PDB file of N, CA and C in Angstrom:
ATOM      1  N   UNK T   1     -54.467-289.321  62.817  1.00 80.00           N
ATOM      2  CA  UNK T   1     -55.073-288.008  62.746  1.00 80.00           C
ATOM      3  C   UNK T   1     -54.755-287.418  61.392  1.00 80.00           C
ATOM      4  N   UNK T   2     -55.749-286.982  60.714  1.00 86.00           N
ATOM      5  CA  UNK T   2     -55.267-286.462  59.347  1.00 86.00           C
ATOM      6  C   UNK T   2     -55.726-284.645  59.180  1.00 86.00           C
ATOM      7  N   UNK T   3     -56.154-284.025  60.677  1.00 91.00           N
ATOM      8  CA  UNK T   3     -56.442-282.695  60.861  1.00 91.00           C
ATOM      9  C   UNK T   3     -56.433-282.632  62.125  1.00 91.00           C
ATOM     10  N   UNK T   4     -55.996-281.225  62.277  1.00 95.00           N
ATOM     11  CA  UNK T   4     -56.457-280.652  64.250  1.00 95.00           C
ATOM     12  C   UNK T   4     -56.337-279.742  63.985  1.00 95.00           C
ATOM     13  N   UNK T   5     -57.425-279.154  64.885  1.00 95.00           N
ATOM     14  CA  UNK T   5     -58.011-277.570  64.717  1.00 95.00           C
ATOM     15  C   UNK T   5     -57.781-276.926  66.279  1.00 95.00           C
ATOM     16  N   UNK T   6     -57.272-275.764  66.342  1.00 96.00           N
ATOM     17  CA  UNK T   6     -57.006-275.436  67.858  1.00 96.00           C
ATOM     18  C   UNK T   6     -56.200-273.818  67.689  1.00 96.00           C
ATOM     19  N   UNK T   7     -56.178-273.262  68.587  1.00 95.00           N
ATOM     20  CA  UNK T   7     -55.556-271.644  69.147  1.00 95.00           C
ATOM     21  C   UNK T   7     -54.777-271.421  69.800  1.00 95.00           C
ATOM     22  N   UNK T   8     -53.272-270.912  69.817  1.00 96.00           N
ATOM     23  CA  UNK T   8     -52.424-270.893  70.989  1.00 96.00           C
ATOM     24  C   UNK T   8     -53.074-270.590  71.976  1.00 96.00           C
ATOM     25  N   UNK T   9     -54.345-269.501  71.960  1.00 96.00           N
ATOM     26  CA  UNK T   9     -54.637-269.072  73.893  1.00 96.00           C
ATOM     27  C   UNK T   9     -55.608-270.056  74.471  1.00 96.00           C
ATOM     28  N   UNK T  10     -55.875-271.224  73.340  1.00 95.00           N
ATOM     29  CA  UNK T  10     -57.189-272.249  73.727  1.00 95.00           C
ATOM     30  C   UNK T  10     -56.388-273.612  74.298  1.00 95.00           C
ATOM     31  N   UNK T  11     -56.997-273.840  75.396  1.00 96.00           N
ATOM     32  CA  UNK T  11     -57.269-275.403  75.366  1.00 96.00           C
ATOM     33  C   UNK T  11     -57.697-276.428  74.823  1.00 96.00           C
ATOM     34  N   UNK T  12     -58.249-275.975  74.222  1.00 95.00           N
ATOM     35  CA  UNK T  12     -59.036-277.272  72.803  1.00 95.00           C
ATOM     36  C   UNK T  12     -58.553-277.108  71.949  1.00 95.00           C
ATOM     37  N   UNK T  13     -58.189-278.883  71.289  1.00 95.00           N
ATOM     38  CA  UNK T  13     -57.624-279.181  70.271  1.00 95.00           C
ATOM     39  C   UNK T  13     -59.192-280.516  69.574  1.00 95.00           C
ATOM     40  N   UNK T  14     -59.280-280.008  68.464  1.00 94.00           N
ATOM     41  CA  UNK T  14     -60.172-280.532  67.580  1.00 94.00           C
ATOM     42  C   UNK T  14     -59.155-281.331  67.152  1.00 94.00           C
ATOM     43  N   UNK T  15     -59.721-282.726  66.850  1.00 94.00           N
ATOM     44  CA  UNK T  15     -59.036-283.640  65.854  1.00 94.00           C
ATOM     45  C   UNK T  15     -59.990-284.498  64.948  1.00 94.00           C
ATOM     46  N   UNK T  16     -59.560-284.680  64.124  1.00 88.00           N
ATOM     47  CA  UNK T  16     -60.083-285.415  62.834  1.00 88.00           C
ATOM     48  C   UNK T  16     -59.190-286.359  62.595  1.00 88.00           C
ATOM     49  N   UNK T  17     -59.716-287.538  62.865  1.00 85.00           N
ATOM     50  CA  UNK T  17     -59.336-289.059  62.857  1.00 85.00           C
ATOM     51  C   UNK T  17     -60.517-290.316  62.072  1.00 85.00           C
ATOM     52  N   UNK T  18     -59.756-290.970  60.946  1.00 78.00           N
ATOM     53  CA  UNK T  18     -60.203-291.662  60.459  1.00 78.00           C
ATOM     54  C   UNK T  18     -60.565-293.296  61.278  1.00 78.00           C
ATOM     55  N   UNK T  19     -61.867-293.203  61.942  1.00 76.00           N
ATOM     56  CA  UNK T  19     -62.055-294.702  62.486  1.00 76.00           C
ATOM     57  C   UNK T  19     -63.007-294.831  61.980  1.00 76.00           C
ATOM     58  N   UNK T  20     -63.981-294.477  61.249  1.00 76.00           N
ATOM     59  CA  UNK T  20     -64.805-295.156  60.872  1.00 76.00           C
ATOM     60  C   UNK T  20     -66.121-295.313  61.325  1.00 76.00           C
ATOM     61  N   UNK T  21     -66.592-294.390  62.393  1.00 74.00           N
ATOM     62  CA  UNK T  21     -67.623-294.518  63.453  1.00 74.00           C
ATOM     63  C   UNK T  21     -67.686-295.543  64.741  1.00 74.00           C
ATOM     64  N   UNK T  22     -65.958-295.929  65.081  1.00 75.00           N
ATOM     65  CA  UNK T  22     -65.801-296.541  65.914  1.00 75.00           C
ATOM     66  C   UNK T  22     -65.696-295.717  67.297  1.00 75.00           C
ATOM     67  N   UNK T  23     -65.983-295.122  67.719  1.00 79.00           N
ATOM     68  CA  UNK T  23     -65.812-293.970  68.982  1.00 79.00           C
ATOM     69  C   UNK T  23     -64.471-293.845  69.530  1.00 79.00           C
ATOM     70  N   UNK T  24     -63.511-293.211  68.936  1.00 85.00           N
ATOM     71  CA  UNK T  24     -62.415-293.220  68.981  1.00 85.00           C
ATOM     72  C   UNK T  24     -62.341-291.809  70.007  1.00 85.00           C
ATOM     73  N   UNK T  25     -60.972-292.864  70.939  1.00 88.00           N
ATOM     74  CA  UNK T  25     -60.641-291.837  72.017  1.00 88.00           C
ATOM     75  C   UNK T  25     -59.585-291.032  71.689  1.00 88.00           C
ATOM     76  N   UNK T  26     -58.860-290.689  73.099  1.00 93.00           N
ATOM     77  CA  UNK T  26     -57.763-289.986  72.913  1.00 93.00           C
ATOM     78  C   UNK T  26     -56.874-289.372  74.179  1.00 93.00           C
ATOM     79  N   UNK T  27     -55.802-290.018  74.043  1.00 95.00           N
ATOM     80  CA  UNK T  27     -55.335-289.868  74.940  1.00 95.00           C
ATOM     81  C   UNK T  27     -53.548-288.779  74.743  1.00 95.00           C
ATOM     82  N   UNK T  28     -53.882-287.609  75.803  1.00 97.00           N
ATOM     83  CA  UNK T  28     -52.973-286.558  75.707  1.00 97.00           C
ATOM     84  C   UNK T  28     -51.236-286.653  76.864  1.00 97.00           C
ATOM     85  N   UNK T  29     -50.553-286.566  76.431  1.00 97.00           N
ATOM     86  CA  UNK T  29     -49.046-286.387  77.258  1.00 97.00           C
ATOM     87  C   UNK T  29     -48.756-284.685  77.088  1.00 97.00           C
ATOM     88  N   UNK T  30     -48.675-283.980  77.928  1.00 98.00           N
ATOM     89  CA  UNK T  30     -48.552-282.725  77.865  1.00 98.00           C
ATOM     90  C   UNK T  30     -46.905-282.501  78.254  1.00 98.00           C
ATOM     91  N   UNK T  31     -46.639-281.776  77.270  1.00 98.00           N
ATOM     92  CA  UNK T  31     -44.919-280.711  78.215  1.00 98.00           C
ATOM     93  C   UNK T  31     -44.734-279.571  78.121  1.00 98.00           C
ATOM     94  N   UNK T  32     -43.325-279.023  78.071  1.00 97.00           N
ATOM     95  CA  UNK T  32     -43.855-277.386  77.735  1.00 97.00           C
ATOM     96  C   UNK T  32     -42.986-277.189  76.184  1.00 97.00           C
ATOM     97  N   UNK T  33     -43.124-278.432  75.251  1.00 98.00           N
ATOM     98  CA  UNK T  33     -42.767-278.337  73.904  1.00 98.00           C
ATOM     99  C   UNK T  33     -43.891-278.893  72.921  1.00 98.00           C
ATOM    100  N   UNK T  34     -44.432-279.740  74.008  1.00 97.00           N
ATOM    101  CA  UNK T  34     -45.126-281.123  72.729  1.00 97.00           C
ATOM    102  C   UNK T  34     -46.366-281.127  73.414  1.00 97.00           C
ATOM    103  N   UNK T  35     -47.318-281.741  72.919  1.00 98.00           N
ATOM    104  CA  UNK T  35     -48.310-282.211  72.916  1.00 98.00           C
ATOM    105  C   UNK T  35     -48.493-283.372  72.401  1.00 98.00           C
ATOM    106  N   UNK T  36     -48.317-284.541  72.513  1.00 97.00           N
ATOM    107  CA  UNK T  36     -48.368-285.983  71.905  1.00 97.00           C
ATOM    108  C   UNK T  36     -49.882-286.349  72.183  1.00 97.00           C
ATOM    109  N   UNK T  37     -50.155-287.002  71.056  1.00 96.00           N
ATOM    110  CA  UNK T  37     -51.780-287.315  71.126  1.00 96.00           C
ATOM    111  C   UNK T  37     -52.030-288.698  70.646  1.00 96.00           C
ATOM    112  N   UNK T  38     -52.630-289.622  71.587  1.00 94.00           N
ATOM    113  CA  UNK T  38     -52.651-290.892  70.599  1.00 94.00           C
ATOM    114  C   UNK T  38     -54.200-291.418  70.685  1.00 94.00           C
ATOM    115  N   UNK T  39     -54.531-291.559  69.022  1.00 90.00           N
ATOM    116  CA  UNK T  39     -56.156-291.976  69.263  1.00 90.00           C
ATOM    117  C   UNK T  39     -56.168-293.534  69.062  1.00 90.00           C
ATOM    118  N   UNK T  40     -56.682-293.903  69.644  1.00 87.00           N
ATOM    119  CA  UNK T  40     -57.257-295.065  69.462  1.00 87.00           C
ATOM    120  C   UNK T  40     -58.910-295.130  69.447  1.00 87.00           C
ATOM    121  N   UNK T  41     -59.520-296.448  68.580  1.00 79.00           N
ATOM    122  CA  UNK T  41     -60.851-296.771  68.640  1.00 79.00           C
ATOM    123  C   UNK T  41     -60.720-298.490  68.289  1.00 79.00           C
ATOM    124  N   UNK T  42     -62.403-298.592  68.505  1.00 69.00           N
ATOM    125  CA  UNK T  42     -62.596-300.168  67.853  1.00 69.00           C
ATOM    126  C   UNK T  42     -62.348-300.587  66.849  1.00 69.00           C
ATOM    127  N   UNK T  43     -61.885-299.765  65.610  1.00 56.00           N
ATOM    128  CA  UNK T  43     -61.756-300.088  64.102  1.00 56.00           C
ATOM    129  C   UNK T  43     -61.785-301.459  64.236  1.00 56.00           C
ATOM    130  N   UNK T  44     -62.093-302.274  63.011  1.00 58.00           N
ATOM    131  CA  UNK T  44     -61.002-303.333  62.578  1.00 58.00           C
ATOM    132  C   UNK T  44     -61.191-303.513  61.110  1.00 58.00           C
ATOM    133  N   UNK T  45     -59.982-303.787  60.498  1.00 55.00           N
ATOM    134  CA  UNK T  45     -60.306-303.971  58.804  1.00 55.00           C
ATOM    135  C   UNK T  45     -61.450-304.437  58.646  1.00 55.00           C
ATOM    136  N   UNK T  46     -62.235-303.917  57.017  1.00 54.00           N
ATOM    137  CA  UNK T  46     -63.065-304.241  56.346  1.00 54.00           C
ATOM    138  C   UNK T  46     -64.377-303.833  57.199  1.00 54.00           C
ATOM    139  N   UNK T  47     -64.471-303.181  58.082  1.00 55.00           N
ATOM    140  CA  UNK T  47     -65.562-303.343  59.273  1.00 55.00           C
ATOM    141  C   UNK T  47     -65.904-301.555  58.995  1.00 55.00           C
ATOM    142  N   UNK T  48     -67.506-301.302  58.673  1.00 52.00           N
ATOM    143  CA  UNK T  48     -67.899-299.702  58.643  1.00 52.00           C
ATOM    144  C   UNK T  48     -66.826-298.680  57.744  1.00 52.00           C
ATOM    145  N   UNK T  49     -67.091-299.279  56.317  1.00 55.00           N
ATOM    146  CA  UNK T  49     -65.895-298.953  55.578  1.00 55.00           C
ATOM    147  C   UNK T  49     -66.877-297.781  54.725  1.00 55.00           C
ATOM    148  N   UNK T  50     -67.852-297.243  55.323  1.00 62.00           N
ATOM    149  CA  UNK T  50     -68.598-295.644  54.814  1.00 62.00           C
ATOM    150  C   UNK T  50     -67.936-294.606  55.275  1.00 62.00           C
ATOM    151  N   UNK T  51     -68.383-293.459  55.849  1.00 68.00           N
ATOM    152  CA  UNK T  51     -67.904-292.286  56.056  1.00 68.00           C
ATOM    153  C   UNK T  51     -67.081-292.362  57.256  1.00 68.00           C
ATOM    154  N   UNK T  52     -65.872-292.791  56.965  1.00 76.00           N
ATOM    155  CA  UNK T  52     -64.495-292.858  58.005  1.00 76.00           C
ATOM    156  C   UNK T  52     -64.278-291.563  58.963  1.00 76.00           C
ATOM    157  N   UNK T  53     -64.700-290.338  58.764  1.00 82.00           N
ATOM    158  CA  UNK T  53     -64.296-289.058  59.140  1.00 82.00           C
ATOM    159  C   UNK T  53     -64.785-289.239  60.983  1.00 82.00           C
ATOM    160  N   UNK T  54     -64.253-289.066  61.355  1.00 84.00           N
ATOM    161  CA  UNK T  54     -64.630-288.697  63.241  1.00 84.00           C
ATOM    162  C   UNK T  54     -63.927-287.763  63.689  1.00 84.00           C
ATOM    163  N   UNK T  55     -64.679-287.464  64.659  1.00 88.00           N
ATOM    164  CA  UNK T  55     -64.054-286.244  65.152  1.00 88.00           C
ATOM    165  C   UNK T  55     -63.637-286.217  66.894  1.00 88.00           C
ATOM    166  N   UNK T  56     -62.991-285.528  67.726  1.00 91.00           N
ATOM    167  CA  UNK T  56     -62.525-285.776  68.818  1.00 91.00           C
ATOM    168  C   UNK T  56     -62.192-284.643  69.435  1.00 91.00           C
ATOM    169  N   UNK T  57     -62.778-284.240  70.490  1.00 94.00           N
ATOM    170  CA  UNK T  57     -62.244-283.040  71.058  1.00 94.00           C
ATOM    171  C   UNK T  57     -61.572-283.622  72.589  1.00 94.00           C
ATOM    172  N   UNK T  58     -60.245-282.804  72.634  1.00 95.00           N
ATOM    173  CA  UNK T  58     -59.372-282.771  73.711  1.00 95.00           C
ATOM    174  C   UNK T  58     -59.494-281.566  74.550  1.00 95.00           C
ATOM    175  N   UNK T  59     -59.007-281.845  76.493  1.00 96.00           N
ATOM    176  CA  UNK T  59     -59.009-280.646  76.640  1.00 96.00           C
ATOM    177  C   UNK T  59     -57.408-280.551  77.288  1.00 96.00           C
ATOM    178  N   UNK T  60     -56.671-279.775  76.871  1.00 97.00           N
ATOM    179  CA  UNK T  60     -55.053-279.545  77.658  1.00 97.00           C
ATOM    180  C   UNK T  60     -55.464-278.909  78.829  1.00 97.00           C
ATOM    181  N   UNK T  61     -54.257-278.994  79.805  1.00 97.00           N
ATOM    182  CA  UNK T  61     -53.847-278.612  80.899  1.00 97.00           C
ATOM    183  C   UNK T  61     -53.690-277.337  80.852  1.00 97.00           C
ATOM    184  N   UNK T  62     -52.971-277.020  79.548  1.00 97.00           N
ATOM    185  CA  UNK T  62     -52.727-275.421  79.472  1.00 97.00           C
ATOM    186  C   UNK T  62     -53.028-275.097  78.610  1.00 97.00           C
ATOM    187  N   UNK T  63     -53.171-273.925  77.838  1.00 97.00           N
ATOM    188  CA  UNK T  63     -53.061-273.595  76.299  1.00 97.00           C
ATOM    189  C   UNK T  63     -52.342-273.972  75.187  1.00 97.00           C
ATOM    190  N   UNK T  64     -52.576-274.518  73.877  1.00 97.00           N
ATOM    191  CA  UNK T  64     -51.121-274.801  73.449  1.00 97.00           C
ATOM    192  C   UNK T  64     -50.129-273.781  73.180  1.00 97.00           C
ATOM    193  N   UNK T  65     -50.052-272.851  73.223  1.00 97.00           N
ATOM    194  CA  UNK T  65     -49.499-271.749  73.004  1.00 97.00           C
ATOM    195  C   UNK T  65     -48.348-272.508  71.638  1.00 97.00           C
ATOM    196  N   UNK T  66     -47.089-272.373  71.896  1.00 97.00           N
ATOM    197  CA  UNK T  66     -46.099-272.907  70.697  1.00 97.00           C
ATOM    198  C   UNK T  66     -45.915-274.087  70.528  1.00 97.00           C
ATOM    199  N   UNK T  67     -46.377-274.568  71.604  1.00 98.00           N
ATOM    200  CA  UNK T  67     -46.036-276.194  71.671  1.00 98.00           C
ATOM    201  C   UNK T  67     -46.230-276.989  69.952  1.00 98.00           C
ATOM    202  N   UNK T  68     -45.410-278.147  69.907  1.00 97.00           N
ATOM    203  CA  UNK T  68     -45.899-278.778  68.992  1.00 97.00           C
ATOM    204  C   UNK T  68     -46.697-280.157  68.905  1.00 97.00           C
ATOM    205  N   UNK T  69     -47.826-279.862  68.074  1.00 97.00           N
ATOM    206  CA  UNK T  69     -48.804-281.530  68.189  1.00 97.00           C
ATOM    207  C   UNK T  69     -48.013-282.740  67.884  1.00 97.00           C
ATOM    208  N   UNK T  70     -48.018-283.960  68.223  1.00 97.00           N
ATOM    209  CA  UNK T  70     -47.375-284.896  67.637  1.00 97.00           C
ATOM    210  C   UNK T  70     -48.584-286.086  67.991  1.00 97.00           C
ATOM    211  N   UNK T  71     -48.549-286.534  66.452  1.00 95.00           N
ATOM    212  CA  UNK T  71     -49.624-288.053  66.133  1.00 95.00           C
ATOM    213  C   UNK T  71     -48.885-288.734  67.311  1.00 95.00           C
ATOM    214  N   UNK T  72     -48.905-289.466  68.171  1.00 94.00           N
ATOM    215  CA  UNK T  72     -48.048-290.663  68.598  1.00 94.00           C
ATOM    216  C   UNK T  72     -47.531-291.555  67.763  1.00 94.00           C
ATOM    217  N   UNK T  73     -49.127-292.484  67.276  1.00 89.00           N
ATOM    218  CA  UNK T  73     -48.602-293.402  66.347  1.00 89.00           C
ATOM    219  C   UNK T  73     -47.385-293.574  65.509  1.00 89.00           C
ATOM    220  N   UNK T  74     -47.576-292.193  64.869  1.00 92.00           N
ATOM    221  CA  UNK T  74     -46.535-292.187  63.671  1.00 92.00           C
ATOM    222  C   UNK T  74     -44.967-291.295  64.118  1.00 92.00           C
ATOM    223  N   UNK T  75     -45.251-290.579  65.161  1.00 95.00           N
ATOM    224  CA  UNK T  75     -43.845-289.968  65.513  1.00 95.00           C
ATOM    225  C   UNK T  75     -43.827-288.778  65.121  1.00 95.00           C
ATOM    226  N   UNK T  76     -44.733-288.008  64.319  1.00 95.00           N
ATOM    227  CA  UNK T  76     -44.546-287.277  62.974  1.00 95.00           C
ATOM    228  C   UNK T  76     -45.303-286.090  63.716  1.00 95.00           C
ATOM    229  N   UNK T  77     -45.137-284.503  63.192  1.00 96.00           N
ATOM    230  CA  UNK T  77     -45.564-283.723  63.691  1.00 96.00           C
ATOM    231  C   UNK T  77     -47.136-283.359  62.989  1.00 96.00           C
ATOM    232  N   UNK T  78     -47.673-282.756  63.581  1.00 95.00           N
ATOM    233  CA  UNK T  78     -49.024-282.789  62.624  1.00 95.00           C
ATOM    234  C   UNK T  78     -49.367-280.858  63.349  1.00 95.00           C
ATOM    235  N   UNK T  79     -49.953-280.367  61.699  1.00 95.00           N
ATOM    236  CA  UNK T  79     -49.857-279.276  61.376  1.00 95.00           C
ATOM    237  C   UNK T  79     -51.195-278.934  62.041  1.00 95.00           C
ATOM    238  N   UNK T  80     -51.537-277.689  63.145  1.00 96.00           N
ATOM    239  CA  UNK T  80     -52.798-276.957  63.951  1.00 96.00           C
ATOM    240  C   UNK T  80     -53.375-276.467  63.321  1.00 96.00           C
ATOM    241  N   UNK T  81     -54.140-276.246  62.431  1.00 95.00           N
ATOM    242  CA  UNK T  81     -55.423-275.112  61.447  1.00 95.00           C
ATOM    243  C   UNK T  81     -56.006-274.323  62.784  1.00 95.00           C
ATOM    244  N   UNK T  82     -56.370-273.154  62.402  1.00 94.00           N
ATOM    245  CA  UNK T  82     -56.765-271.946  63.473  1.00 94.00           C
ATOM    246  C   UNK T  82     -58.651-273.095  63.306  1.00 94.00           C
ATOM    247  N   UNK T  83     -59.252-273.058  64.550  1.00 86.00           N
ATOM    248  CA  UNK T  83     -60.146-273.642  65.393  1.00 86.00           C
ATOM    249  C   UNK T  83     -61.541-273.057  64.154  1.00 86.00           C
ATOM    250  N   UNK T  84     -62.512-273.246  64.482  1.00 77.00           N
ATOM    251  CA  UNK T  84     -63.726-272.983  64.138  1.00 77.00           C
ATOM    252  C   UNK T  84     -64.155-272.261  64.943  1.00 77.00           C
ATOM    253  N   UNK T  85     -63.826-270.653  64.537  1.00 66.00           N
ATOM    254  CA  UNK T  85     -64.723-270.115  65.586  1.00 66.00           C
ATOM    255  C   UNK T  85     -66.081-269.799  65.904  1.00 66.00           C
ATOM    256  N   UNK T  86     -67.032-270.547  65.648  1.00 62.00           N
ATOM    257  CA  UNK T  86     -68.078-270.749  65.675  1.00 62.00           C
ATOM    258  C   UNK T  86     -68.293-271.615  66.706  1.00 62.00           C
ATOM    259  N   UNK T  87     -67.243-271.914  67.065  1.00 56.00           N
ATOM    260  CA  UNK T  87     -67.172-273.045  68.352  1.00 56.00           C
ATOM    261  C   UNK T  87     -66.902-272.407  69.501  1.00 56.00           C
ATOM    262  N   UNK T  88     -67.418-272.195  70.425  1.00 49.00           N
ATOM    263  CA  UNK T  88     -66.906-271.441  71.781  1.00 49.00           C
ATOM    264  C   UNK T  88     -65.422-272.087  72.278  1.00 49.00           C
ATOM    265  N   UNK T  89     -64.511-271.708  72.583  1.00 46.00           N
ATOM    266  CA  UNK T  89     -63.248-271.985  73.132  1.00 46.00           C
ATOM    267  C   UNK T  89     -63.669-272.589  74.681  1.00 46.00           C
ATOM    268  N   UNK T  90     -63.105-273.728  75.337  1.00 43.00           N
ATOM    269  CA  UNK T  90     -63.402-274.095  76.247  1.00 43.00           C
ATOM    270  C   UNK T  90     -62.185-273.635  77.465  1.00 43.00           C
TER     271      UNK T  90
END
């Protein structure tokens, strides 16, 4: 994930994940600190090496309110940008 877009009072978390136009999923672990998120897709090297950008919408259990996002993959915390509000909150 190299972006996520989302609102403490929202359930939706936007993510921006580089696969490549492989239909990359996503799968959520909820607590009342973290949010762990791990995407996976079909990638495979050298394969649809044009506009990498995808996008992924999640829906939580609860709001994230303070919680913190965490990539899975990498262990690493990854920083929330306030949502697009042009997007209805789900």
């Amino acid at each position: 994930m190299f972006a996520v877009y989302g609102d403490a009072g929202s359930t939706r978390l936007e993510l921006n994940v580089a696969s490549c136009n492989e239909n990359p999923t996503a799968e959520v672990v909820e607590s009342d600190t973290e949010v762990r998120v791990q995407v996976t897709s079909g990638r495979r090297l050298g394969r649809n090496g044009g506009d990498c950008a995808d996008g992924v919408v999640v829906t939580l259990n609860a709001p994230l309110g303070t919680r913190t996002v965490i990539d899975q993959s990498t262990g690493e915390m990854v920083e929330v940008s306030p949502a697009d509000k042009d997007i209805p909150p789900k």
